Structures are given as C-alpha cells and as structure tokens.
GROMACS .gro file of C-alpha atoms in nm:
model
   94
    1MET     CA    1   0.142   4.467   8.268
    2LYS     CA    2   0.242   4.265   7.979
    3GLN     CA    3  -0.028   4.009   8.090
    4LEU     CA    4  -0.270   4.282   8.060
    5ILE     CA    5  -0.144   4.398   7.758
    6ALA     CA    6  -0.163   4.037   7.588
    7ILE     CA    7  -0.525   3.989   7.721
    8LEU     CA    8  -0.641   4.329   7.534
    9LEU     CA    9  -0.438   4.221   7.224
   10LEU     CA   10  -0.637   3.891   7.247
   11ALA     CA   11  -0.939   4.027   7.327
   12ALA     CA   12  -0.907   4.303   7.032
   13GLY     CA   13  -0.832   4.009   6.800
   14LEU     CA   14  -1.142   3.821   6.891
   15VAL     CA   15  -1.352   4.094   6.831
   16GLN     CA   16  -1.180   4.164   6.519
   17GLY     CA   17  -1.235   3.806   6.401
   18SER     CA   18  -1.584   3.792   6.507
   19TYR     CA   19  -1.661   4.057   6.258
   20GLY     CA   20  -1.586   3.816   5.987
   21GLN     CA   21  -1.822   3.546   6.087
   22ILE     CA   22  -2.134   3.785   5.991
   23ARG     CA   23  -2.367   3.569   5.840
   24ARG     CA   24  -2.493   3.715   5.537
   25ILE     CA   25  -2.833   3.641   5.389
   26GLY     CA   26  -2.895   3.638   5.035
   27PRO     CA   27  -3.206   3.657   4.863
   28ASP     CA   28  -3.497   3.409   4.961
   29LYS     CA   29  -3.543   3.258   4.603
   30PRO     CA   30  -3.269   3.154   4.385
   31ALA     CA   31  -3.195   3.330   4.046
   32ALA     CA   32  -3.199   2.997   3.876
   33ASP     CA   33  -3.365   2.665   3.935
   34SER     CA   34  -3.202   2.340   3.929
   35ALA     CA   35  -3.244   2.291   3.556
   36GLY     CA   36  -3.094   2.657   3.480
   37LYS     CA   37  -3.414   2.838   3.400
   38PRO     CA   38  -3.423   3.180   3.561
   39ALA     CA   39  -3.677   3.206   3.835
   40PRO     CA   40  -3.981   3.400   3.769
   41GLU     CA   41  -3.889   3.744   3.910
   42GLU     CA   42  -3.566   3.726   3.686
   43LYS     CA   43  -3.757   3.671   3.405
   44MET     CA   44  -3.987   3.928   3.438
   45LYS     CA   45  -3.733   4.165   3.519
   46ARG     CA   46  -3.519   4.087   3.187
   47LYS     CA   47  -3.895   4.125   2.998
   48GLU     CA   48  -3.910   4.484   3.180
   49LYS     CA   49  -3.565   4.581   3.084
   50MET     CA   50  -3.593   4.479   2.733
   51LYS     CA   51  -3.925   4.675   2.709
   52GLU     CA   52  -3.711   4.987   2.821
   53LEU     CA   53  -3.492   4.929   2.543
   54LYS     CA   54  -3.775   4.992   2.254
   55LEU     CA   55  -3.597   4.761   2.041
   56THR     CA   56  -3.786   4.713   1.674
   57LYS     CA   57  -3.913   4.380   1.573
   58GLU     CA   58  -3.596   4.360   1.372
   59GLN     CA   59  -3.356   4.419   1.668
   60LYS     CA   60  -3.548   4.201   1.898
   61GLU     CA   61  -3.505   3.923   1.638
   62LYS     CA   62  -3.125   3.992   1.592
   63PHE     CA   63  -3.113   4.025   2.006
   64LYS     CA   64  -3.267   3.682   2.023
   65GLU     CA   65  -3.053   3.507   1.744
   66MET     CA   66  -2.702   3.642   1.943
   67ARG     CA   67  -2.831   3.502   2.271
   68LYS     CA   68  -2.901   3.169   2.096
   69ALA     CA   69  -2.547   3.146   1.947
   70ALA     CA   70  -2.375   3.267   2.289
   71LYS     CA   71  -2.594   2.976   2.445
   72SER     CA   72  -2.458   2.732   2.203
   73LYS     CA   73  -2.100   2.821   2.238
   74LYS     CA   74  -2.129   2.842   2.591
   75GLU     CA   75  -2.286   2.458   2.609
   76ASP     CA   76  -2.008   2.360   2.355
   77ILE     CA   77  -1.718   2.486   2.543
   78GLU     CA   78  -1.882   2.338   2.875
   79ASP     CA   79  -1.936   1.993   2.697
   80ASN     CA   80  -1.576   1.986   2.559
   81ASP     CA   81  -1.390   1.718   2.791
   82LYS     CA   82  -1.040   1.811   2.627
   83LEU     CA   83  -1.070   2.165   2.810
   84SER     CA   84  -0.934   2.230   3.142
   85ARG     CA   85  -1.149   2.434   3.365
   86GLU     CA   86  -0.925   2.709   3.331
   87ASP     CA   87  -0.919   2.691   2.935
   88LYS     CA   88  -1.302   2.693   2.953
   89ASP     CA   89  -1.320   2.983   3.192
   90GLU     CA   90  -1.088   3.147   2.957
   91GLU     CA   91  -1.293   3.061   2.635
   92LEU     CA   92  -1.619   3.178   2.802
   93LYS     CA   93  -1.472   3.519   2.876
   94GLU     CA   94  -1.433   3.569   2.503
   0.00000   0.00000   0.00000
C-alpha cells in the first residue's frame, strides 16, 4: 500500500513538473534588431499610436525633444563604468 501511494505521489510530481517544461513560443520577429533599432512592425505601431494622439506640430516637436533627451540620458547611464548594474538600473527607473 505504501509503495502504491509513493508511486502515485511520484507520478503526480512528474506530471506537475512537466507543466513547467511547456515551450513558450515568442513572436517570429524580434522587437529590435542587433543595433537596437525597432523592427519595422514596431515602428509602424508607434506611428499609428502617434496618429491616434492627434498631437499638434508643437506637441510633436516637444515629444521628439523629450525622447532625444531620454535616449541621451539612458546612453550616458549605460556608458558610465563607475556605476554598478544595480545603480544603473535604479538610475534608469528615474
């Protein structure tokens, strides 16, 4: 009887463990290429979202400046060898 219970528990554990081994398939194409540029699909999605916002020309320029500043700040933080990985992550969150 004890052997039967042990076998059943072992089988249940194996079945439970096999669910953790399910292969998850991601998108066929990466969101960015090796140079960090967005994939064409991502670029199109971004353009569509910008159209949905219906921003004025001034707002678009301001947005562009903000993105440039954020990108520059990100690059500066990532290139700073004095910061640890944790410090860089913390700075990037701000």
